[in-house]
Short mmCIF file of C-alpha atoms and ligand atoms in Angstrom, two decimals:
data_model
loop_
_atom_site.label_atom_id
_atom_site.label_comp_id
_atom_site.label_asym_id
_atom_site.label_seq_id
_atom_site.Cartn_x
_atom_site.Cartn_y
_atom_site.Cartn_z
CA MET A 156 0.00 0.00 0.00
CA ASN A 157 1.33 3.44 -0.80
CA VAL A 158 1.40 6.53 1.38
CA ASN A 159 -2.29 6.99 1.02
CA SER A 160 -2.98 4.05 3.22
CA PHE A 161 -6.28 5.18 4.58
CA ASP A 162 -6.53 7.01 7.81
CA THR A 163 -2.86 7.90 7.92
CA LEU A 164 -2.22 11.55 8.47
CA LEU A 165 0.86 13.11 6.96
CA LYS A 166 3.72 13.70 9.30
CA VAL A 167 4.24 17.39 9.98
CA PRO A 168 7.71 18.53 8.91
CA THR A 169 9.68 20.45 11.50
CA GLY A 170 12.63 22.81 11.34
CA VAL A 171 13.24 25.54 8.80
CA LEU A 172 10.64 26.38 6.21
CA GLN A 173 12.65 25.28 3.22
CA ILE A 174 11.61 23.30 0.19
CA SER A 175 14.05 20.75 -1.07
CA ASP A 176 15.22 20.45 -4.61
CA LEU A 177 14.65 16.77 -4.66
CA LEU A 178 11.35 15.13 -4.23
CA PRO A 179 11.04 13.62 -0.76
CA THR A 180 12.30 10.05 -1.08
CA SER A 181 10.84 8.05 1.71
CA MET A 182 7.38 8.78 0.44
CA ASP A 183 6.90 6.62 -2.54
CA ARG A 184 8.18 3.47 -4.08
CA ASP A 185 8.34 4.87 -7.55
CA ASN A 186 9.92 8.18 -6.82
CA GLU A 187 9.59 9.96 -10.12
CA GLY A 188 7.32 12.50 -8.59
CA ILE A 189 4.22 13.93 -10.13
CA HIS A 190 3.34 17.09 -11.98
CA LEU A 191 1.28 19.09 -9.51
CA SER A 192 0.92 19.26 -5.75
CA LEU A 193 -1.90 21.54 -4.76
CA VAL A 194 -2.02 22.60 -1.12
CA ILE A 195 -5.35 23.55 0.43
CA PRO A 196 -4.81 25.32 3.75
CA THR A 197 -7.84 25.06 5.98
CA TYR A 198 -9.04 26.39 9.25
CA LYS A 199 -12.63 25.74 10.20
CA GLU A 200 -13.76 24.71 6.72
CA ARG A 201 -15.81 21.69 7.72
CA ASP A 202 -18.76 22.77 5.59
CA ASN A 203 -16.64 23.47 2.53
CA ILE A 204 -14.02 20.79 2.43
CA GLN A 205 -16.04 18.04 0.80
CA ASN A 206 -17.19 20.26 -2.06
CA VAL A 207 -13.72 21.61 -2.56
CA ILE A 208 -12.16 18.18 -2.78
CA ARG A 209 -14.89 16.86 -5.07
CA ILE A 210 -14.67 19.77 -7.51
CA LEU A 211 -10.88 19.90 -7.57
CA SER A 212 -10.60 16.15 -8.06
CA GLN A 213 -13.08 16.13 -10.92
CA LEU A 214 -11.26 18.92 -12.65
CA LEU A 215 -7.75 17.57 -12.18
CA ASP A 216 -8.78 14.01 -13.02
CA GLU A 217 -9.61 15.37 -16.43
CA LEU A 218 -6.61 17.62 -16.87
CA ILE A 219 -3.79 15.53 -15.45
CA PRO A 220 -5.15 12.17 -14.32
CA LYS A 221 -3.07 10.56 -11.55
CA ASP A 222 -0.41 13.20 -12.05
CA TYR A 223 -1.42 15.37 -9.16
CA GLU A 224 -2.08 15.32 -5.45
CA LEU A 225 -4.21 17.43 -3.14
CA ILE A 226 -2.73 18.20 0.26
CA VAL A 227 -5.03 19.56 2.91
CA VAL A 228 -3.10 21.27 5.69
CA ASP A 229 -5.41 21.91 8.60
CA ASP A 230 -4.41 23.72 11.75
CA ASP A 231 -6.24 21.46 14.13
CA SER A 232 -9.58 23.14 13.45
CA PRO A 233 -11.98 22.92 16.37
CA ASP A 234 -14.67 21.87 13.90
CA ARG A 235 -12.43 18.91 13.01
CA THR A 236 -12.02 19.78 9.34
CA TRP A 237 -8.99 17.48 9.26
CA GLU A 238 -11.14 14.55 10.28
CA VAL A 239 -13.62 15.14 7.49
CA ALA A 240 -10.74 15.49 5.04
CA GLN A 241 -9.15 12.31 6.32
CA PHE A 242 -12.40 10.46 5.80
CA LEU A 243 -12.51 11.72 2.23
CA THR A 244 -9.19 10.06 1.38
CA ARG A 245 -11.12 6.79 1.06
CA GLU A 246 -12.99 8.21 -1.87
CA TYR A 247 -10.21 10.35 -3.30
CA PRO A 248 -6.89 8.53 -3.57
CA GLN A 249 -5.05 11.66 -4.67
CA LEU A 250 -5.88 13.38 -1.38
CA ARG A 251 -3.46 13.60 1.55
CA VAL A 252 -4.10 15.30 4.85
CA MET A 253 -1.91 16.99 7.43
CA ARG A 254 -3.11 18.03 10.86
CA ARG A 255 -0.86 20.59 12.50
CA GLN A 256 -1.12 20.92 16.22
CA LYS A 257 2.01 22.81 17.15
CA GLU A 258 2.22 25.51 14.49
CA LYS A 259 -0.39 27.89 13.20
CA GLY A 260 -0.83 30.34 10.38
CA LEU A 261 -1.81 30.34 6.74
CA SER A 262 1.59 30.90 5.12
CA SER A 263 3.49 28.36 7.14
CA ALA A 264 0.69 25.85 6.54
CA VAL A 265 1.21 26.22 2.82
CA ILE A 266 4.95 25.71 3.10
CA ARG A 267 4.62 22.68 5.39
CA GLY A 268 2.33 21.23 2.75
CA TRP A 269 4.85 21.89 -0.02
CA GLN A 270 7.56 20.28 2.08
CA VAL A 271 5.85 16.90 1.85
CA ALA A 272 4.72 17.47 -1.73
CA ARG A 273 5.88 15.21 -4.54
CA GLY A 274 5.05 17.58 -7.36
CA ARG A 275 7.39 19.41 -9.68
CA VAL A 276 4.90 22.23 -9.59
CA LEU A 277 3.66 23.50 -6.24
CA GLY A 278 0.33 25.26 -5.94
CA VAL A 279 -2.05 26.70 -3.41
CA ILE A 280 -5.78 27.37 -3.40
CA ASP A 281 -8.16 28.46 -0.64
CA GLY A 282 -10.38 25.84 0.92
CA ASP A 283 -13.55 27.90 0.82
CA LEU A 284 -14.32 27.98 -2.92
CA GLN A 285 -13.64 31.70 -3.14
CA HIS A 286 -10.99 30.82 -5.71
CA PRO A 287 -12.80 29.45 -8.77
CA PRO A 288 -11.30 26.02 -9.53
CA GLU A 289 -11.65 26.38 -13.34
CA VAL A 290 -8.77 28.84 -13.27
CA LEU A 291 -6.44 25.93 -12.47
CA THR A 292 -6.59 25.02 -16.15
CA GLN A 293 -5.07 28.34 -17.18
CA LEU A 294 -2.56 28.36 -14.36
CA LEU A 295 -1.36 24.94 -15.43
CA SER A 296 -1.03 25.98 -19.03
CA GLY A 297 0.85 29.11 -18.01
CA ILE A 298 3.44 26.90 -16.34
CA GLN A 299 3.43 24.52 -19.28
CA GLN A 300 4.28 27.44 -21.53
CA GLY A 301 7.37 28.14 -19.51
CA ALA A 302 6.43 30.46 -16.66
CA ASP A 303 8.08 29.85 -13.31
CA LEU A 304 5.11 31.33 -11.54
CA ALA A 305 1.47 31.54 -12.57
CA VAL A 306 -0.68 33.81 -10.43
CA ALA A 307 -4.44 34.08 -10.38
CA SER A 308 -5.09 37.81 -10.21
CA ARG A 309 -8.10 39.95 -9.41
CA HIS A 310 -6.52 42.86 -11.21
CA VAL A 311 -5.96 41.79 -14.80
CA GLU A 312 -8.44 41.34 -17.65
CA GLY A 313 -11.19 39.01 -16.51
CA GLY A 314 -10.45 39.54 -12.83
CA GLY A 315 -12.35 41.22 -10.04
CA VAL A 316 -14.04 40.89 -6.70
CA SER A 317 -17.69 40.01 -6.49
CA SER A 318 -19.09 42.38 -3.90
CA TRP A 319 -16.50 43.81 -1.62
CA SER A 320 -17.32 46.86 0.45
CA ALA A 321 -15.60 50.11 -0.45
CA VAL A 322 -13.71 49.82 2.84
CA ARG A 323 -12.30 46.40 2.04
CA ARG A 324 -11.32 47.48 -1.47
CA PHE A 325 -9.64 50.53 -0.05
CA LEU A 326 -7.74 48.57 2.58
CA SER A 327 -6.65 46.03 0.02
CA ARG A 328 -5.37 48.71 -2.36
CA GLY A 329 -3.80 50.66 0.48
CA ALA A 330 -1.88 47.58 1.49
CA GLN A 331 -0.71 47.17 -2.09
CA VAL A 332 0.47 50.77 -2.41
CA LEU A 333 2.33 50.53 0.88
CA GLY A 334 3.99 47.37 -0.37
CA LEU A 335 4.90 49.04 -3.66
CA ILE A 336 6.67 51.78 -1.77
CA LEU A 337 8.56 49.45 0.55
CA LEU A 338 9.28 46.66 -1.89
CA PRO A 339 8.80 47.82 -5.47
CA GLY A 340 10.91 45.00 -6.87
CA VAL A 341 8.67 42.39 -5.29
CA LEU A 342 5.15 43.79 -5.33
CA GLY A 343 5.72 45.59 -8.60
CA ARG A 344 6.13 42.33 -10.44
CA VAL A 345 2.52 41.21 -10.21
CA SER A 346 -0.79 43.01 -10.35
CA ASP A 347 -2.20 41.12 -7.38
CA PRO A 348 0.56 40.49 -4.84
CA MET A 349 -2.05 39.59 -2.23
CA SER A 350 -3.18 36.58 -4.22
CA GLY A 351 -3.29 33.29 -2.38
CA TYR A 352 -4.02 31.37 -5.56
CA PHE A 353 -1.00 30.46 -7.67
CA MET A 354 1.44 27.80 -8.88
CA VAL A 355 5.21 27.90 -8.85
CA ARG A 356 7.86 25.56 -10.17
CA ARG A 357 9.57 23.72 -7.37
CA ARG A 358 13.00 24.59 -8.71
CA ALA A 359 12.20 28.31 -8.50
CA ILE A 360 11.87 28.20 -4.73
CA ALA A 361 13.92 25.14 -3.79
CA GLY A 362 16.63 25.89 -1.30
CA ALA A 363 15.39 29.32 -0.29
CA ILE A 364 14.58 29.65 3.36
CA LEU A 365 11.11 31.02 3.45
CA ASN A 366 10.20 33.07 6.44
CA PRO A 367 6.69 34.33 6.17
CA VAL A 368 4.51 35.97 8.74
CA GLY A 369 0.78 35.94 8.38
CA TYR A 370 -1.21 35.56 5.21
CA LYS A 371 0.74 36.66 2.18
CA ILE A 372 2.85 33.77 1.02
CA LEU A 373 3.21 35.03 -2.55
CA LEU A 374 5.42 37.92 -1.39
CA GLU A 375 7.79 35.41 0.07
CA VAL A 376 7.87 33.31 -3.08
CA ILE A 377 8.66 36.28 -5.31
CA GLY A 378 10.98 37.94 -2.81
CA ARG A 379 13.13 34.97 -1.94
CA GLY A 380 12.72 32.61 -4.87
CA GLN A 381 14.43 32.64 -8.25
CA VAL A 382 11.37 33.52 -10.23
CA ASN A 383 12.05 34.69 -13.77
CA GLU A 384 9.00 34.45 -15.90
CA ILE A 385 5.63 35.27 -14.37
CA THR A 386 2.26 34.88 -15.97
CA GLU A 387 -1.06 36.11 -14.62
CA VAL A 388 -4.58 34.86 -15.11
CA GLY A 389 -7.66 36.91 -14.25
CA TYR A 390 -10.19 35.52 -11.80
CA VAL A 391 -13.17 36.79 -9.87
CA PHE A 392 -12.89 36.39 -6.13
CA CYS A 393 -16.20 34.72 -5.26
CA GLU A 394 -18.37 35.22 -2.23
CA ARG A 395 -18.03 32.77 0.58
CA GLN A 396 -20.99 30.39 0.79
CA GLU A 397 -20.08 28.56 4.00
CA GLY A 398 -17.99 29.41 7.03
CA GLU A 399 -16.29 32.73 7.56
CA SER A 400 -13.10 34.59 6.73
CA LYS A 401 -10.32 34.49 9.28
CA VAL A 402 -9.02 37.93 8.40
CA THR A 403 -9.00 40.40 11.29
CA TRP A 404 -7.09 43.60 11.98
CA LYS A 405 -4.29 41.38 13.18
CA GLN A 406 -3.57 40.31 9.59
CA TYR A 407 -2.95 43.92 8.61
CA ILE A 408 -0.35 44.29 11.36
CA GLU A 409 1.23 41.00 10.32
CA TYR A 410 1.32 42.15 6.75
CA LEU A 411 3.22 45.28 7.72
CA HIS A 412 5.61 43.20 9.79
CA HIS A 413 6.09 40.87 6.84
CA LEU A 414 6.87 43.74 4.44
CA LEU A 415 9.45 45.24 6.77
CA ARG A 416 11.07 41.91 7.38
CA LEU A 417 11.35 41.13 3.69
CA ARG A 418 12.61 44.65 3.01
CA LEU A 419 15.36 44.29 5.59
CA SER A 420 16.44 40.82 4.64
CA ILE A 421 16.48 41.04 0.88
CA GLY A 422 17.81 44.56 0.99
CA ARG A 423 18.82 46.20 -2.23
CA SER A 424 18.52 43.09 -4.31
CA GLY A 425 14.80 43.37 -3.83
CA ARG A 426 14.72 46.64 -5.69
CA MET A 427 13.66 46.70 -9.27
CA ASN A 428 15.51 43.59 -10.28
CA GLU A 429 17.18 43.14 -13.62
CA GLN A 430 14.31 41.39 -15.32
CA THR A 431 11.90 44.12 -14.43
CA GLY A 432 14.19 47.04 -15.07
CA PHE A 433 13.01 50.60 -14.77
CA PRO A 434 10.87 51.55 -17.76
CA VAL A 435 12.96 54.54 -18.77
CA GLY A 436 11.19 55.36 -22.04
CA ARG A 437 7.83 55.30 -20.41
CA PHE A 438 9.04 57.47 -17.57
CA LEU A 439 10.39 60.06 -20.02
CA ARG A 440 7.10 60.18 -21.87
CA PHE A 441 5.30 60.52 -18.55
CA GLY A 442 7.62 63.38 -17.62
CA LEU A 443 7.02 65.18 -20.92
CA VAL A 444 3.28 64.84 -20.52
CA GLY A 445 3.65 66.24 -17.01
CA LEU A 446 5.51 69.19 -18.42
CA SER A 447 2.75 69.84 -20.93
CA GLY A 448 0.39 69.85 -17.95
CA VAL A 449 2.35 72.68 -16.39
CA PHE A 450 1.73 74.82 -19.47
CA VAL A 451 -1.94 73.92 -19.58
CA ASP A 452 -2.23 74.78 -15.90
CA MET A 453 -0.48 78.14 -16.42
CA ALA A 454 -2.57 79.04 -19.45
CA MET A 455 -5.81 78.16 -17.73
CA LEU A 456 -4.84 80.06 -14.63
CA TYR A 457 -4.22 83.08 -16.83
CA LEU A 458 -7.52 82.73 -18.67
CA LEU A 459 -9.53 82.26 -15.50
CA SER A 460 -7.97 84.53 -12.94
CA ASP A 461 -6.08 87.29 -14.70
CA PRO A 462 -7.64 90.73 -14.16
CA THR A 463 -7.55 91.29 -17.93
CA THR A 464 -9.49 88.10 -18.64
CA LEU A 465 -12.19 86.44 -16.50
CA ALA A 466 -10.80 87.68 -13.17
CA LEU A 467 -12.18 84.77 -11.13
CA PRO A 468 -10.92 84.26 -7.55
CA LEU A 469 -7.48 82.66 -7.41
CA THR A 470 -8.25 79.46 -5.49
CA ARG A 471 -11.24 78.62 -7.61
CA SER A 472 -9.25 79.29 -10.78
CA LYS A 473 -6.38 77.15 -9.58
CA ILE A 474 -8.64 74.19 -8.81
CA ILE A 475 -10.22 74.36 -12.25
CA ALA A 476 -6.87 74.89 -13.95
CA GLY A 477 -5.34 71.99 -12.04
CA GLU A 478 -8.15 69.65 -12.96
CA ILE A 479 -7.94 70.62 -16.62
CA ALA A 480 -4.22 69.95 -16.50
CA ILE A 481 -4.93 66.54 -14.98
CA LEU A 482 -7.41 65.90 -17.77
CA ASN A 483 -4.78 66.92 -20.32
CA ASN A 484 -2.19 64.65 -18.74
CA PHE A 485 -4.58 61.77 -18.55
CA PHE A 486 -5.46 62.13 -22.19
CA TRP A 487 -1.84 62.08 -23.34
CA ASN A 488 -0.78 59.36 -20.96
CA ASP A 489 -3.63 57.18 -22.09
CA ALA A 490 -3.03 57.86 -25.76
CA TRP A 491 0.75 57.88 -25.73
CA THR A 492 2.67 56.96 -22.56
CA PHE A 493 0.60 53.85 -21.89
CA ALA A 494 -0.91 53.38 -25.33
CA ASP A 495 0.00 49.70 -25.41
CA VAL A 496 -1.96 49.09 -22.24
CA SER A 497 -4.99 51.24 -22.92
CA LYS A 498 -5.40 49.75 -26.39
CA LYS A 499 -6.44 46.54 -24.68
CA GLN A 500 -8.94 48.25 -22.41
CA GLN A 501 -10.90 50.66 -24.54
CA GLU A 502 -14.38 50.50 -23.12
CA TRP A 503 -15.57 53.78 -21.73
CA HIS A 504 -16.05 52.46 -18.20
CA GLN A 505 -12.49 51.17 -18.22
CA ARG A 506 -11.25 54.56 -19.33
CA LEU A 507 -13.34 56.29 -16.70
CA LYS A 508 -11.95 53.98 -14.03
CA ARG A 509 -8.40 54.78 -15.14
CA PHE A 510 -9.20 58.47 -15.10
CA LEU A 511 -10.61 58.35 -11.57
CA LYS A 512 -7.59 56.41 -10.33
CA PHE A 513 -5.26 58.84 -12.06
CA ASN A 514 -7.03 61.71 -10.33
CA LEU A 515 -6.80 60.11 -6.90
CA ILE A 516 -3.17 59.21 -7.31
CA CYS A 517 -2.31 62.72 -8.52
CA LEU A 518 -4.15 64.16 -5.55
CA ALA A 519 -2.11 61.98 -3.21
CA GLY A 520 0.94 63.11 -5.21
CA LEU A 521 0.06 66.72 -4.54
CA ILE A 522 -0.15 66.06 -0.81
CA LEU A 523 3.17 64.25 -0.95
CA ASN A 524 4.59 67.19 -2.88
CA VAL A 525 3.64 69.63 -0.13
CA LEU A 526 4.92 67.32 2.60
CA VAL A 527 8.29 66.78 0.97
CA LEU A 528 8.67 70.47 0.21
CA ASN A 529 8.14 71.27 3.89
CA LEU A 530 10.39 68.51 5.13
CA VAL A 531 13.26 69.35 2.83
CA PHE A 532 12.94 73.09 3.29
CA ASN A 533 12.70 72.97 7.08
CA PHE A 534 15.18 70.22 7.85
CA ILE A 535 17.59 69.65 4.99
CA ILE A 536 18.05 72.40 2.42
CA PRO A 537 16.76 75.82 3.40
CA ASN A 538 16.30 76.92 -0.19
CA ARG A 539 12.70 76.87 -1.28
CA TYR A 540 13.39 76.40 -4.99
CA ILE A 541 15.76 73.50 -4.56
CA ALA A 542 13.39 72.01 -2.01
CA ASN A 543 10.55 72.45 -4.47
CA LEU A 544 12.50 70.72 -7.24
CA ILE A 545 13.15 67.77 -4.96
CA ALA A 546 9.50 67.69 -3.96
CA ILE A 547 8.41 67.75 -7.60
CA ALA A 548 10.81 64.92 -8.43
CA VAL A 549 9.53 62.77 -5.58
CA ALA A 550 5.91 63.44 -6.50
CA THR A 551 6.59 62.71 -10.17
CA ILE A 552 8.16 59.37 -9.36
CA TRP A 553 5.27 58.58 -7.06
CA ASN A 554 2.73 59.54 -9.73
CA PHE A 555 4.51 57.53 -12.35
CA TRP A 556 5.11 54.40 -10.36
CA VAL A 557 1.72 54.13 -8.72
CA ASN A 558 -0.12 54.93 -11.94
CA LEU A 559 1.99 52.39 -13.76
CA LYS A 560 1.01 49.74 -11.27
CA LEU A 561 -2.58 50.66 -10.59
CA SER A 562 -4.08 52.74 -13.39
CA TRP A 563 -2.35 51.35 -16.44
CA ARG A 564 -1.52 47.98 -15.08
CA VAL A 565 1.68 46.97 -16.69
CA THR A 566 2.91 43.83 -15.09
CA ASP A 567 5.26 41.16 -16.20
CA VAL A 568 2.48 39.31 -17.92
CA LYS A 569 3.75 37.32 -20.81
N1 LIG B 275 -4.03 25.95 7.88
C1 LIG B 275 -4.52 27.18 8.01
N2 LIG B 275 -4.11 27.95 9.07
N3 LIG B 275 -5.39 27.66 7.11
C2 LIG B 275 -5.89 28.90 7.28
C3 LIG B 275 -5.52 29.73 8.34
C4 LIG B 275 -4.58 29.22 9.30
O1 LIG B 275 -4.19 29.86 10.25
N4 LIG B 275 -6.18 30.91 8.22
C5 LIG B 275 -6.94 30.81 7.12
N5 LIG B 275 -6.77 29.60 6.55
C6 LIG B 275 -7.39 29.10 5.33
C7 LIG B 275 -8.88 29.24 5.25
O2 LIG B 275 -9.54 28.11 5.81
C8 LIG B 275 -9.11 29.37 3.77
O3 LIG B 275 -9.12 28.10 3.15
C9 LIG B 275 -7.89 30.12 3.29
O4 LIG B 275 -6.89 29.87 4.26
C10 LIG B 275 -8.13 31.63 3.15
O5 LIG B 275 -8.56 32.18 4.36
P1 LIG B 275 -9.78 33.20 4.46
O6 LIG B 275 -9.90 33.60 5.88
O7 LIG B 275 -10.96 32.66 3.75
O8 LIG B 275 -9.15 34.42 3.69
P2 LIG B 275 -9.86 35.51 2.81
O9 LIG B 275 -10.89 34.92 1.97
O10 LIG B 275 -10.26 36.68 3.58
O11 LIG B 275 -8.56 35.97 2.08
C11 LIG B 275 -8.09 35.38 0.97
O12 LIG B 275 -8.07 36.43 0.11
C12 LIG B 275 -6.91 36.88 -0.43
C13 LIG B 275 -7.18 37.84 -1.53
O13 LIG B 275 -7.29 39.07 -0.96
C14 LIG B 275 -6.83 34.58 1.15
O14 LIG B 275 -7.01 33.42 0.41
C15 LIG B 275 -5.68 35.09 0.49
O15 LIG B 275 -4.81 33.99 0.27
C16 LIG B 275 -6.12 35.72 -0.80
O16 LIG B 275 -5.04 36.12 -1.53
MN1 LIG B 276 -11.75 33.11 1.96
#
C-alpha cells in the first residue's frame, strides 16, 4: 500500500521552512514525482471541504489524471475539518491530509504542505471555494508554456471581486500601495501580490529559506525565490458560501511586519531587479506629458484669474486649472505613454476607471509634494526652490510608479 494508506495523516515537517530540490524520497516506491501538488490550507472549513475536494478532483482528473495530489493542511480546526478530510481520502486517492497541532498560520501551513509534496509544480488554493477552480486550467497551461510562476489575479483582464465593500477594497489597495513603496521589486512584479491562488515551479523556490509571517505567502515566493518568468490569469474572487473569513485587523499588522522583514532581509537586491528594469522610455514620456500639464495649468490660470481676462478668484481658478491639467495629462498618458496598455482596455467604463484612479493618485501626489517640500525646506536644504525641485521629483516618481502599477496595469504578464 502506498502513502495513502487510509486514515494515515501526513507527518508534519519540523525545522526551517525550506523546500528541497529533490522530491522527498521516503514517500513513494516509484519516486519519479508527479506534476502538480496543490495545497489547500484550511481552518474551520468543515462545511466546505467536501465540495472543494470533489470539484478539484473532478477537474484535475480530467486535466492531469493521476499526475497530481491534493494536500489539505489543517491547523487542528476545532470543527475537526482534518477529520472530514481524512475520511474523504477513502474516496479520493489523490488526497493527503496533514493536521498541524504545534504551528499555526496560513503561510506556514502552505509551506509545510509543499515540504511533503511530490510535485514538480507547487500550488495553493483556498479551501472555501472563493478561488474558482476552473482557473487551475489556465494556471497549469501558463506553467506549461514556460512560466516559473502563474498567479491568479483579481486585477488583470477578466479579474475582479464580487461584492467587496468600499472599505475592504480601499484597505486592500492601500496595502498594495504601501507594499509598492517598501518593496517595489517584489510587489511591482505582479498586479495582485495579495493573491493566495498560484502555482510555482519547485526549482524556483527550492533551497530558499522562506520566512513568512501571516497571510501573504506570494510575497515570500517572489521575494526569496528565483522567479524569472511570471504569468497572470484573471479571476473573480467569489463570495463565501459557507464558514467565515479568518481575516482580522491582526492580519494587517502582520502584513506590515512581513513587508518590513522582507525589506530588511532582501535589501537592495529586492529593488527593481534586472528582469523588471526601470521603464525609462515610459518614464520620459510621462515626464514630458507632465511638463505639458504645467503649461496647460499656467494658461488656464491666466484665462480664468487674470484681471484682464475672466478675473475669477485665485483658489477657484487654480482648482479648475489643475483639474484641466490633470485631464490633459490623462489624455496624453492614455493615448501615448501607456498606449500599449490602454489599447487593450478601450471600453468607456475602463477609461473612466483609469481616469478616476489617475485623479486620486495625482491628488495623493500633490499632498506628498507639499509634505516633501516642507520637510526638505525645514530640515535639509533651506532653499525653497531647490526644495521644491526635490518635492516635484519625488511626487513625479510617485505619480509615475503608482499609476503604472494601478491605473495602467503593466505587469510582467507574458
Ligand atoms: N491551515 C490554516 N491555518 N489555514 C488557514 C488559516 C490558518 O491559520 N487561516 C486561514 N486559513 C485558510 C482558510 O480556511 C481558507 O481556506 C484560506 O486559508 C483563506 O482564508 P480566508 O480567511 O478565507 O481568507 P480571505 O478569503 O479573507 O482571504 C483570501 O483572500 C486573499 C485575496 O485578498 C486569502 O485566500 C488570500 O490567500 C487571498 O489572496
Ligand atoms: Mn476566503
